[in-house]
Short mmCIF file of C-alpha atoms and ligand atoms in Angstrom, two decimals:
data_model
loop_
_atom_site.label_atom_id
_atom_site.label_comp_id
_atom_site.label_asym_id
_atom_site.label_seq_id
_atom_site.Cartn_x
_atom_site.Cartn_y
_atom_site.Cartn_z
CA MET A 1 105.45 52.22 -25.98
CA THR A 2 102.60 49.91 -24.86
CA THR A 3 103.05 47.66 -20.67
CA ALA A 4 102.32 44.97 -20.28
CA ILE A 5 102.33 44.12 -16.25
CA ILE A 6 103.74 41.37 -14.54
CA ILE A 7 102.32 40.64 -11.07
CA LEU A 8 103.62 37.86 -9.11
CA ALA A 9 101.35 36.27 -6.50
CA ALA A 10 102.52 32.38 -6.05
CA GLY A 11 104.71 32.23 -2.89
CA GLN A 12 102.94 30.91 0.07
CA GLY A 13 103.83 33.76 2.72
CA SER A 14 105.22 31.29 5.08
CA ARG A 15 106.14 34.01 7.54
CA MET A 16 102.49 35.37 8.19
CA VAL A 17 101.32 31.49 9.56
CA SER A 18 98.12 32.06 7.92
CA ASP A 19 96.17 29.75 5.77
CA LEU A 20 94.89 32.94 3.64
CA PRO A 21 97.63 32.92 0.89
CA LYS A 22 99.49 36.12 1.64
CA VAL A 23 98.85 38.13 -1.26
CA MET A 24 94.77 38.05 -0.32
CA HIS A 25 95.75 40.11 3.34
CA LYS A 26 94.29 42.91 2.98
CA VAL A 27 95.18 46.80 4.03
CA ALA A 28 93.48 49.52 3.69
CA GLY A 29 90.14 47.11 3.00
CA VAL A 30 91.88 45.73 -0.16
CA SER A 31 94.31 42.32 -0.93
CA LEU A 32 97.58 43.15 -1.44
CA LEU A 33 97.06 41.67 -5.32
CA GLY A 34 94.04 44.25 -5.25
CA HIS A 35 96.77 47.57 -4.47
CA ALA A 36 99.49 45.74 -6.59
CA MET A 37 96.21 45.68 -9.62
CA ARG A 38 94.99 48.75 -8.77
CA CYS A 39 98.11 50.21 -9.18
CA ALA A 40 98.52 48.10 -12.27
CA ALA A 41 95.15 49.58 -14.20
CA GLN A 42 96.18 53.25 -13.07
CA ILE A 43 98.72 52.87 -15.45
CA GLU A 44 96.31 50.98 -18.78
CA ALA A 45 98.63 48.21 -18.97
CA GLU A 46 97.64 46.89 -22.37
CA LYS A 47 98.27 43.85 -20.51
CA THR A 48 98.44 42.31 -17.00
CA VAL A 49 99.39 38.60 -15.90
CA VAL A 50 98.90 37.56 -12.30
CA VAL A 51 101.61 34.29 -12.13
CA VAL A 52 99.88 32.55 -8.87
CA GLY A 53 101.03 29.03 -7.11
CA HIS A 54 100.92 28.65 -4.08
CA GLN A 55 96.39 27.57 -3.61
CA GLY A 56 96.43 29.85 -6.87
CA GLU A 57 92.13 28.48 -7.09
CA GLN A 58 91.71 30.78 -4.35
CA VAL A 59 93.95 33.90 -5.77
CA SER A 60 93.37 33.69 -9.49
CA GLU A 61 89.29 34.09 -9.26
CA LEU A 62 90.37 36.62 -6.28
CA ALA A 63 92.43 38.61 -9.01
CA LEU A 64 89.84 37.70 -11.93
CA THR A 65 86.70 39.07 -9.48
CA ILE A 66 88.57 42.65 -9.28
CA ASP A 67 89.64 42.65 -13.13
CA PRO A 68 87.46 40.14 -15.43
CA ASP A 69 90.59 41.01 -18.67
CA VAL A 70 93.68 39.52 -16.23
CA GLU A 71 95.11 37.53 -17.29
CA ILE A 72 96.31 34.41 -15.47
CA ALA A 73 99.68 32.39 -15.49
CA LYS A 74 100.85 29.25 -13.27
CA GLN A 75 103.24 28.56 -11.04
CA LYS A 76 103.23 24.69 -10.59
CA THR A 77 106.40 24.54 -7.48
CA GLN A 78 107.10 28.21 -5.47
CA ASN A 79 111.16 28.76 -7.16
CA GLY A 80 111.29 31.64 -6.95
CA THR A 81 110.62 35.15 -8.10
CA GLY A 82 112.51 34.57 -10.86
CA ASP A 83 110.94 31.06 -11.82
CA ALA A 84 107.84 33.27 -11.62
CA VAL A 85 108.33 35.61 -14.04
CA ARG A 86 109.33 33.30 -17.03
CA GLN A 87 105.92 31.59 -16.66
CA ALA A 88 104.07 34.75 -17.87
CA SER A 89 106.44 34.36 -21.00
CA GLU A 90 103.36 32.30 -22.97
CA LYS A 91 100.58 35.04 -21.77
CA LEU A 92 103.10 37.68 -23.72
CA GLN A 93 104.94 35.87 -26.47
CA ASP A 94 103.54 38.56 -29.04
CA PHE A 95 104.15 41.03 -26.95
CA ASP A 96 107.10 43.38 -27.50
CA GLY A 97 106.84 47.06 -26.00
CA ASP A 98 108.02 47.33 -22.40
CA VAL A 99 106.72 45.24 -19.02
CA ILE A 100 106.61 45.69 -15.15
CA VAL A 101 106.68 43.61 -12.99
CA LEU A 102 104.77 44.19 -9.50
CA TYR A 103 105.56 42.09 -6.66
CA GLY A 104 102.21 41.56 -5.12
CA ASP A 105 103.23 41.20 -1.18
CA THR A 106 104.08 45.28 -2.44
CA PRO A 107 101.04 47.54 -1.92
CA PHE A 108 101.78 51.30 -1.96
CA VAL A 109 103.89 51.23 -5.37
CA GLN A 110 102.33 54.13 -7.20
CA PRO A 111 101.67 54.92 -10.81
CA GLU A 112 103.78 58.06 -11.02
CA THR A 113 106.69 56.00 -9.53
CA LEU A 114 105.99 53.62 -12.59
CA GLN A 115 106.22 56.21 -14.73
CA ALA A 116 109.31 57.37 -14.21
CA MET A 117 110.93 54.53 -14.63
CA GLN A 118 109.39 54.21 -17.97
CA ASP A 119 110.57 57.79 -18.62
CA SER A 120 114.00 56.49 -17.78
CA ARG A 121 113.42 53.16 -19.59
CA ARG A 122 112.90 56.08 -22.57
CA ASN A 123 116.78 57.56 -21.82
CA GLY A 124 118.08 54.44 -22.97
CA HIS A 125 118.52 52.30 -19.70
CA ASP A 126 117.99 48.41 -20.45
CA VAL A 127 116.82 48.11 -16.80
CA VAL A 128 115.71 49.89 -14.76
CA VAL A 129 115.04 48.85 -11.05
CA LEU A 130 113.10 50.93 -8.32
CA GLY A 131 115.03 51.07 -4.59
CA PHE A 132 114.70 53.17 -1.86
CA GLU A 133 116.77 53.64 1.11
CA ALA A 134 115.41 51.29 4.41
CA GLU A 135 115.67 52.52 8.02
CA THR A 136 116.64 49.09 8.24
CA PRO A 137 117.24 46.95 5.34
CA GLY A 138 116.75 43.92 7.18
CA GLY A 139 115.84 41.03 4.50
CA TYR A 140 115.88 43.95 1.24
CA GLY A 141 117.48 42.62 -1.40
CA ARG A 142 120.65 45.35 -1.66
CA LEU A 143 121.63 47.27 -5.22
CA ILE A 144 125.02 47.91 -5.77
CA MET A 145 126.06 50.52 -7.78
CA GLN A 146 128.66 52.06 -9.59
CA ASN A 147 129.28 55.71 -10.99
CA ASN A 148 125.14 55.26 -10.94
CA ILE A 149 125.03 52.08 -13.16
CA LEU A 150 123.31 49.70 -11.35
CA THR A 151 125.86 46.56 -11.12
CA GLU A 152 124.44 43.84 -8.75
CA ILE A 153 121.17 42.03 -6.21
CA VAL A 154 122.27 40.94 -3.47
CA GLU A 155 119.69 39.28 -1.21
CA ALA A 156 120.36 39.22 2.32
CA ALA A 157 121.22 36.07 2.56
CA ASP A 158 123.79 36.23 0.47
CA CYS A 159 125.93 39.26 1.17
CA THR A 160 129.18 40.03 2.79
CA ASP A 161 129.92 41.88 5.95
CA ALA A 162 130.11 45.16 3.87
CA GLN A 163 127.09 44.95 1.51
CA ARG A 164 124.52 44.13 4.23
CA LYS A 165 125.27 47.35 5.73
CA ILE A 166 124.21 49.69 2.07
CA GLY A 167 120.99 51.27 3.00
CA PHE A 168 119.56 51.14 -0.78
CA CYS A 169 117.44 47.99 -1.09
CA ASN A 170 115.21 46.34 -3.91
CA SER A 171 111.49 47.35 -4.36
CA GLY A 172 111.06 44.23 -6.58
CA VAL A 173 109.91 46.53 -9.04
CA VAL A 174 111.60 46.24 -12.67
CA CYS A 175 111.09 47.42 -15.94
CA ALA A 176 112.29 45.99 -19.27
CA SER A 177 111.78 45.59 -22.73
CA ALA A 178 109.74 42.07 -22.71
CA LYS A 179 112.22 40.33 -25.21
CA THR A 180 114.81 41.47 -23.22
CA LEU A 181 113.66 40.34 -19.45
CA PHE A 182 113.01 36.85 -20.68
CA SER A 183 115.88 36.45 -22.49
CA LEU A 184 117.33 37.75 -19.54
CA LEU A 185 115.75 35.24 -16.95
CA ASP A 186 117.06 32.47 -19.68
CA GLU A 187 120.51 32.81 -18.02
CA VAL A 188 119.75 33.24 -14.64
CA ALA A 189 120.88 29.83 -12.61
CA ASP A 190 119.59 29.09 -8.79
CA LYS A 191 123.48 29.90 -7.46
CA ASN A 192 122.31 30.90 -4.50
CA SER A 193 122.25 29.78 -0.75
CA SER A 194 118.56 29.27 -1.11
CA GLY A 195 118.41 27.33 -4.68
CA GLU A 196 115.91 29.63 -5.80
CA VAL A 197 115.40 31.77 -8.87
CA TYR A 198 116.05 35.07 -8.46
CA LEU A 199 114.21 37.87 -10.84
CA THR A 200 116.70 40.30 -9.20
CA ASP A 201 119.69 37.74 -11.15
CA ILE A 202 118.54 39.77 -14.27
CA VAL A 203 120.82 42.26 -12.90
CA SER A 204 124.37 41.42 -12.92
CA ILE A 205 123.41 39.29 -16.33
CA ALA A 206 122.62 42.69 -17.99
CA ASN A 207 125.72 43.84 -17.04
CA ALA A 208 127.79 41.16 -18.06
CA ARG A 209 126.33 41.37 -21.55
CA GLY A 210 127.11 45.04 -21.50
CA LEU A 211 123.13 46.39 -21.17
CA ASN A 212 122.93 49.10 -19.66
CA CYS A 213 120.48 48.88 -15.99
CA ALA A 214 119.77 52.41 -13.79
CA ALA A 215 117.80 52.27 -10.61
CA ILE A 216 114.96 54.95 -9.65
CA SER A 217 114.63 55.62 -5.87
CA CYS A 218 111.54 56.08 -4.10
CA ASP A 219 110.28 57.06 -0.83
CA GLU A 220 110.58 53.99 1.63
CA SER A 221 106.41 54.62 2.26
CA GLU A 222 105.51 53.43 -1.14
CA THR A 223 107.55 50.27 -1.24
CA LEU A 224 107.56 47.95 2.20
CA GLY A 225 106.71 44.51 0.69
CA VAL A 226 104.49 42.54 3.11
CA ASN A 227 106.77 38.99 5.12
CA THR A 228 104.93 39.43 7.84
CA ARG A 229 101.52 40.87 10.10
CA HIS A 230 104.24 43.07 12.03
CA ASP A 231 104.75 44.38 8.18
CA LEU A 232 101.04 43.97 7.84
CA ALA A 233 100.10 45.97 10.61
CA LYS A 234 103.00 48.99 9.67
CA ALA A 235 101.35 48.76 5.98
CA GLU A 236 97.93 49.32 7.63
CA ALA A 237 99.82 52.34 9.89
CA ILE A 238 101.00 53.92 6.71
CA PHE A 239 98.04 54.20 4.66
CA GLN A 240 95.51 54.98 7.78
CA SER A 241 98.84 57.89 8.81
CA ASN A 242 98.27 59.59 5.14
CA ALA A 243 94.05 58.85 4.39
CA ARG A 244 94.15 60.83 7.77
CA LEU A 245 96.08 64.12 6.68
CA ALA A 246 94.23 63.79 3.23
CA ALA A 247 91.61 64.39 4.94
CA LEU A 248 92.35 66.86 7.09
CA GLU A 249 93.40 68.73 4.06
CA ASN A 250 90.07 68.14 2.16
CA GLY A 251 88.17 70.11 4.60
CA VAL A 252 87.20 67.06 7.36
CA THR A 253 87.40 68.21 10.63
CA MET A 254 88.95 65.48 13.58
CA MET A 255 89.40 65.51 17.14
CA ALA A 256 90.96 61.99 17.37
CA PRO A 257 92.63 61.47 13.58
CA GLU A 258 94.51 58.43 15.17
CA THR A 259 90.99 56.86 16.22
CA VAL A 260 89.54 57.26 13.06
CA TYR A 261 90.41 54.58 10.16
CA PHE A 262 89.70 54.71 6.27
CA ALA A 263 89.51 51.77 3.46
CA LEU A 264 91.52 52.79 0.40
CA ASP A 265 87.70 53.88 -1.51
CA THR A 266 86.92 56.19 1.18
CA VAL A 267 84.30 59.14 -0.80
CA LEU A 268 84.49 62.27 1.30
CA GLY A 269 83.09 65.91 0.51
CA ARG A 270 83.96 68.55 2.71
CA ASP A 271 82.93 70.75 5.94
CA ILE A 272 82.54 67.07 7.66
CA THR A 273 82.66 66.16 10.76
CA ILE A 274 83.71 62.92 12.48
CA GLU A 275 84.33 62.19 15.83
CA PRO A 276 86.50 60.06 17.41
CA ASN A 277 86.97 56.11 16.93
CA VAL A 278 84.63 55.65 13.52
CA PHE A 279 85.62 52.69 11.01
CA PHE A 280 85.01 52.42 7.50
CA GLY A 281 85.65 49.58 5.58
CA PRO A 282 85.39 49.70 2.16
CA ASP A 283 83.28 51.80 -0.50
CA VAL A 284 81.84 54.04 1.69
CA THR A 285 80.31 57.64 -0.17
CA VAL A 286 80.02 60.59 2.24
CA GLU A 287 78.61 63.46 0.79
CA ASN A 288 79.22 67.78 2.19
CA GLN A 289 78.07 68.49 5.42
CA VAL A 290 77.18 65.00 6.82
CA THR A 291 78.05 64.31 11.21
CA ILE A 292 79.84 61.18 11.77
CA LYS A 293 78.72 60.99 15.67
CA ALA A 294 81.88 59.13 17.93
CA ASN A 295 82.05 54.87 17.32
CA SER A 296 80.35 54.19 14.22
CA HIS A 297 80.48 51.05 11.73
CA LEU A 298 80.38 52.36 8.45
CA GLU A 299 80.75 49.56 5.36
CA GLY A 300 79.11 49.44 1.51
CA CYS A 301 77.06 52.55 2.32
CA HIS A 302 76.29 56.40 0.60
CA ILE A 303 75.83 59.40 2.82
CA SER A 304 74.20 61.98 1.85
CA GLU A 305 74.60 65.54 2.68
CA GLY A 306 73.70 67.28 6.44
CA ALA A 307 72.81 63.78 7.74
CA ILE A 308 73.63 62.37 11.13
CA ILE A 309 74.76 59.19 11.88
CA GLY A 310 75.31 57.79 15.23
CA PRO A 311 76.80 57.81 17.78
CA PHE A 312 77.55 53.63 17.98
CA ALA A 313 75.55 53.42 14.75
CA ARG A 314 76.25 50.28 12.53
CA LEU A 315 76.01 50.85 8.48
CA ARG A 316 76.07 48.01 6.58
CA PRO A 317 76.30 47.07 2.52
CA GLY A 318 73.38 48.97 0.42
CA ALA A 319 72.85 51.59 3.63
CA GLU A 320 71.32 54.46 1.30
CA ILE A 321 70.86 57.28 3.48
CA GLY A 322 69.06 60.56 2.65
CA GLY A 323 69.71 63.95 2.72
CA ASN A 324 69.17 65.12 6.25
CA ALA A 325 68.34 62.13 8.28
CA ARG A 326 69.60 61.29 11.11
CA ILE A 327 70.48 57.79 12.30
CA GLY A 328 71.28 57.26 15.70
CA ASN A 329 72.78 55.09 18.78
CA PHE A 330 72.49 51.26 18.42
CA VAL A 331 71.04 51.27 14.73
CA GLU A 332 71.69 49.42 12.21
CA ILE A 333 71.19 49.28 8.67
CA LYS A 334 70.88 47.26 6.18
CA ALA A 335 70.42 47.13 2.13
CA SER A 336 68.23 49.88 2.98
CA GLN A 337 67.35 53.17 1.38
CA VAL A 338 66.77 56.01 4.86
CA ASP A 339 64.72 59.25 2.50
CA GLN A 340 65.77 63.19 3.03
CA GLY A 341 64.67 63.98 6.44
CA ALA A 342 63.97 60.47 8.08
CA LYS A 343 64.41 59.66 11.09
CA ILE A 344 65.74 55.85 12.75
CA GLY A 345 67.38 57.53 16.59
CA HIS A 346 67.31 54.49 19.05
CA LEU A 347 68.25 50.60 19.20
CA ALA A 348 66.36 49.50 15.81
CA TYR A 349 67.08 47.22 13.37
CA VAL A 350 66.20 48.15 9.75
CA GLY A 351 67.23 46.10 6.98
CA ASP A 352 66.12 45.52 3.63
CA ALA A 353 62.99 47.76 3.88
CA HIS A 354 62.91 51.90 1.91
CA ILE A 355 61.68 54.56 4.78
CA GLY A 356 59.89 57.42 3.19
CA ALA A 357 61.04 61.11 3.74
CA GLY A 358 60.68 62.50 6.72
CA ALA A 359 58.98 59.17 8.74
CA ASN A 360 59.66 58.79 12.26
CA ILE A 361 61.07 54.75 13.01
CA GLY A 362 60.30 55.02 17.07
CA ALA A 363 63.23 53.59 19.95
CA GLY A 364 63.55 49.53 19.23
CA VAL A 365 62.06 48.36 16.44
CA ILE A 366 62.81 45.52 14.49
CA PHE A 367 62.33 44.66 10.94
CA CYS A 368 61.80 40.90 10.21
CA ASN A 369 62.75 40.31 7.65
CA TYR A 370 64.22 37.12 7.54
CA ASP A 371 61.63 34.06 7.67
CA GLY A 372 65.09 31.73 7.82
CA VAL A 373 64.98 30.66 4.54
CA PHE A 374 64.00 33.89 2.89
CA LYS A 375 64.79 37.79 3.09
CA HIS A 376 61.91 39.94 2.01
CA THR A 377 61.02 44.25 1.92
CA SER A 378 58.91 45.95 4.06
CA VAL A 379 58.36 49.81 2.75
CA ILE A 380 57.34 52.76 4.58
CA GLY A 381 55.90 55.40 3.59
CA LYS A 382 56.47 59.35 3.90
CA ASP A 383 55.85 60.67 6.84
CA ALA A 384 55.00 57.36 8.64
CA PHE A 385 55.80 56.81 12.28
CA ILE A 386 56.04 53.83 13.78
CA GLY A 387 56.19 53.64 17.57
CA SER A 388 58.62 52.13 19.97
CA ASN A 389 59.32 48.34 20.09
CA THR A 390 57.44 47.70 16.60
CA ALA A 391 58.04 44.28 15.05
CA ILE A 392 57.61 45.22 11.29
CA VAL A 393 57.47 41.49 9.79
CA SER A 394 58.05 41.72 6.00
CA PRO A 395 56.64 41.91 3.40
CA VAL A 396 54.47 44.46 4.81
CA ASN A 397 54.00 48.07 3.15
CA ILE A 398 52.90 51.05 5.94
CA GLY A 399 51.38 54.10 3.51
CA ASP A 400 52.21 57.30 3.90
CA GLU A 401 52.04 59.61 6.73
CA ALA A 402 50.04 55.78 8.48
CA LEU A 403 50.65 55.50 12.29
CA ILE A 404 51.30 52.54 13.89
CA GLY A 405 51.30 51.62 17.96
CA SER A 406 54.07 50.91 19.95
CA GLY A 407 55.25 47.55 21.22
CA SER A 408 53.05 46.13 17.67
CA VAL A 409 53.79 43.26 15.73
CA ILE A 410 53.38 44.17 12.79
CA THR A 411 51.93 41.55 9.52
CA LYS A 412 49.99 43.47 7.12
CA ASP A 413 49.73 46.00 4.88
CA VAL A 414 48.65 49.23 6.42
CA PRO A 415 47.39 51.90 4.06
CA ALA A 416 48.75 55.73 4.10
CA ASP A 417 47.04 57.74 6.38
CA ALA A 418 45.77 54.96 8.55
CA LEU A 419 46.34 53.82 12.35
CA ALA A 420 47.01 50.58 13.23
CA ILE A 421 47.34 48.72 16.68
CA ALA A 422 49.20 45.48 16.51
CA ARG A 423 49.53 44.14 20.80
CA ALA A 424 47.30 42.56 23.41
CA ARG A 425 44.41 45.29 24.67
CA GLN A 426 45.21 46.57 28.02
CA GLU A 427 43.43 45.57 31.04
CA THR A 428 43.14 47.87 34.48
CA LYS A 429 41.91 46.51 37.66
CA SER A 430 40.83 48.72 40.12
CA GLY A 431 42.97 48.57 43.58
CA MET A 432 44.45 45.01 42.28
CA GLY A 433 48.28 46.22 42.36
CA LYS A 434 48.19 47.08 46.65
CA ARG A 435 46.08 43.46 47.17
CA LEU A 436 48.74 42.06 45.92
CA MET A 437 51.89 44.07 47.15
CA ASP A 438 49.94 43.72 50.32
CA ARG A 439 49.60 39.92 50.19
CA LEU A 440 53.40 39.62 49.10
CA ARG A 441 54.71 41.59 52.07
CA SER A 442 52.80 40.02 54.39
CA LEU A 443 53.83 36.46 53.27
CA LYS A 444 57.69 38.13 53.36
CA ALA A 445 56.55 39.09 57.56
CA LYS A 446 55.54 35.58 58.43
CA LYS A 447 58.81 34.11 56.89
C1 UD1 B 1 111.88 40.14 -3.11
C2 UD1 B 1 113.34 40.68 -3.42
C3 UD1 B 1 114.39 41.47 -3.00
C4 UD1 B 1 113.03 42.54 -2.41
C5 UD1 B 1 111.75 42.19 -1.40
C6 UD1 B 1 111.20 43.35 -1.75
C7 UD1 B 1 113.74 38.93 -4.89
C8 UD1 B 1 114.77 36.69 -4.53
N1 UD1 B 1 114.25 38.82 -4.20
O1 UD1 B 1 112.62 39.26 -1.66
O2 UD1 B 1 115.74 41.90 -3.17
O3 UD1 B 1 114.94 43.88 -1.46
O4 UD1 B 1 111.09 40.77 -2.60
O5 UD1 B 1 109.67 43.46 -0.77
O6 UD1 B 1 112.98 38.63 -5.98
N2 UD1 B 1 106.70 34.59 -5.28
C9 UD1 B 1 106.01 33.91 -6.65
N3 UD1 B 1 106.82 32.83 -7.24
C10 UD1 B 1 107.77 32.38 -5.98
C11 UD1 B 1 108.68 33.24 -5.21
C12 UD1 B 1 108.13 34.45 -4.91
O7 UD1 B 1 105.24 34.07 -6.72
O8 UD1 B 1 108.30 31.49 -6.32
C13 UD1 B 1 105.81 36.40 -5.32
C14 UD1 B 1 105.57 36.39 -4.12
O9 UD1 B 1 104.12 35.81 -4.12
C15 UD1 B 1 106.24 37.74 -3.75
C16 UD1 B 1 106.82 38.17 -4.32
O10 UD1 B 1 107.42 37.13 -5.52
O11 UD1 B 1 104.81 38.53 -3.69
C17 UD1 B 1 107.86 38.21 -3.42
O12 UD1 B 1 108.53 37.11 -2.96
P1 UD1 B 1 108.73 37.37 -1.75
O13 UD1 B 1 109.28 35.14 -0.74
O14 UD1 B 1 107.84 37.77 -0.44
O15 UD1 B 1 110.69 37.98 -1.75
P2 UD1 B 1 111.43 38.65 -0.79
O16 UD1 B 1 112.27 37.36 0.49
O17 UD1 B 1 110.39 39.46 0.18
CA1 CA B 2 108.63 40.10 0.20
#
């Protein structure tokens, strides 16, 4: 049976109090929409339709960046989740498989859970809803069960006092055949306290038609719906706690795992040590036997085996760190390749550069890669030595084993094995220092 996914992402998310559409807020470095789309990709859905509305241009641009094959449906006014699903029907006109509806604000639904819902469909259930036992049911819709049959979903605002006490809640994820889903939606009206067209109403309509509705249950951590910044922080905390456990289980040592932050796509090898307060932004890969010392910030970088990073290092997108290289404190590296065994120990900025194997970049070296309009690239040869406080004014090429005197401002290429010094020559005047100080002291005494 083929499957299509509809992701609802048209709502404003007013409870976020934000200029950014809710589904563009991030958890684990990835937008909420990105999480839902990732889940859709993992079950290899035949088609994915994202329903956009509020700030739809921005949301559809994001969706198409994540997956150019995704289809976009537009919901003109945000009349509720049922109305949103209706907007996707045109894109699924000739589709006769199953449809799974995901909410764009529910980031952690797992592909295995969607698989279980599809299995339940195959066992003869016409409509399958994903539910969970909520610790605090609050604003979630309640699933009304009778003899294992899901008879109705009642939104929190429309619950009776007795219904409000029910802990079994609606995640929003629904699976049904495209035909059944859209025909049930045709009957949904907006007769409820908010005047919206609720997707959840398809359950009672299905029951009235004699169709068979079931609820599958999963853990609450999987179905957390993000409505507020508080929920966003809660989602981040859930993700981080799982990611830390997974890292510890897979051979990573962390003295204070609660202070280390991962992204959804962080890739870690084994026998890695991560000291406290390290932050991983998106797209970081760390190979085996790497040590990342305290207070380092990494994003968009690749660290090869045996390298030592930090403390207080910043690796920005495009930093490629070779095996056994050393990147020390207050060093920032951007869009640069640092080859095997090179050392950049202290207080340096390396941008748009290639640092050869075994090269030593001294304290305070700055790559002046930007002229105010263009970015330029520099190359430092193998085993070259760049003295402290040198400015490399890109573009320049420094040859293998070249030596640059400290404090130089290098604006021209330096061939291999050469010594370059580019600073004012030192003058030493004998006796002058003492004479000067004596004069100053006598001036002070006269005051
Ligand atoms: C919804 C469910 C509720 C469930 C909860 C789970 C309904 C009526 N209620 O409530 O039973 O417990 O999710 O998290 O379905 N959206 C649109 N267009 C709209 C309205 C919403 O695309 O017109 C999208 C939103 O962008 C969001 C999702 O649908 O991604 C859910 O909408 P939201 O308003 O957050 O629903 P809840 O009140 O959380
Ligand atoms: Ca919600």
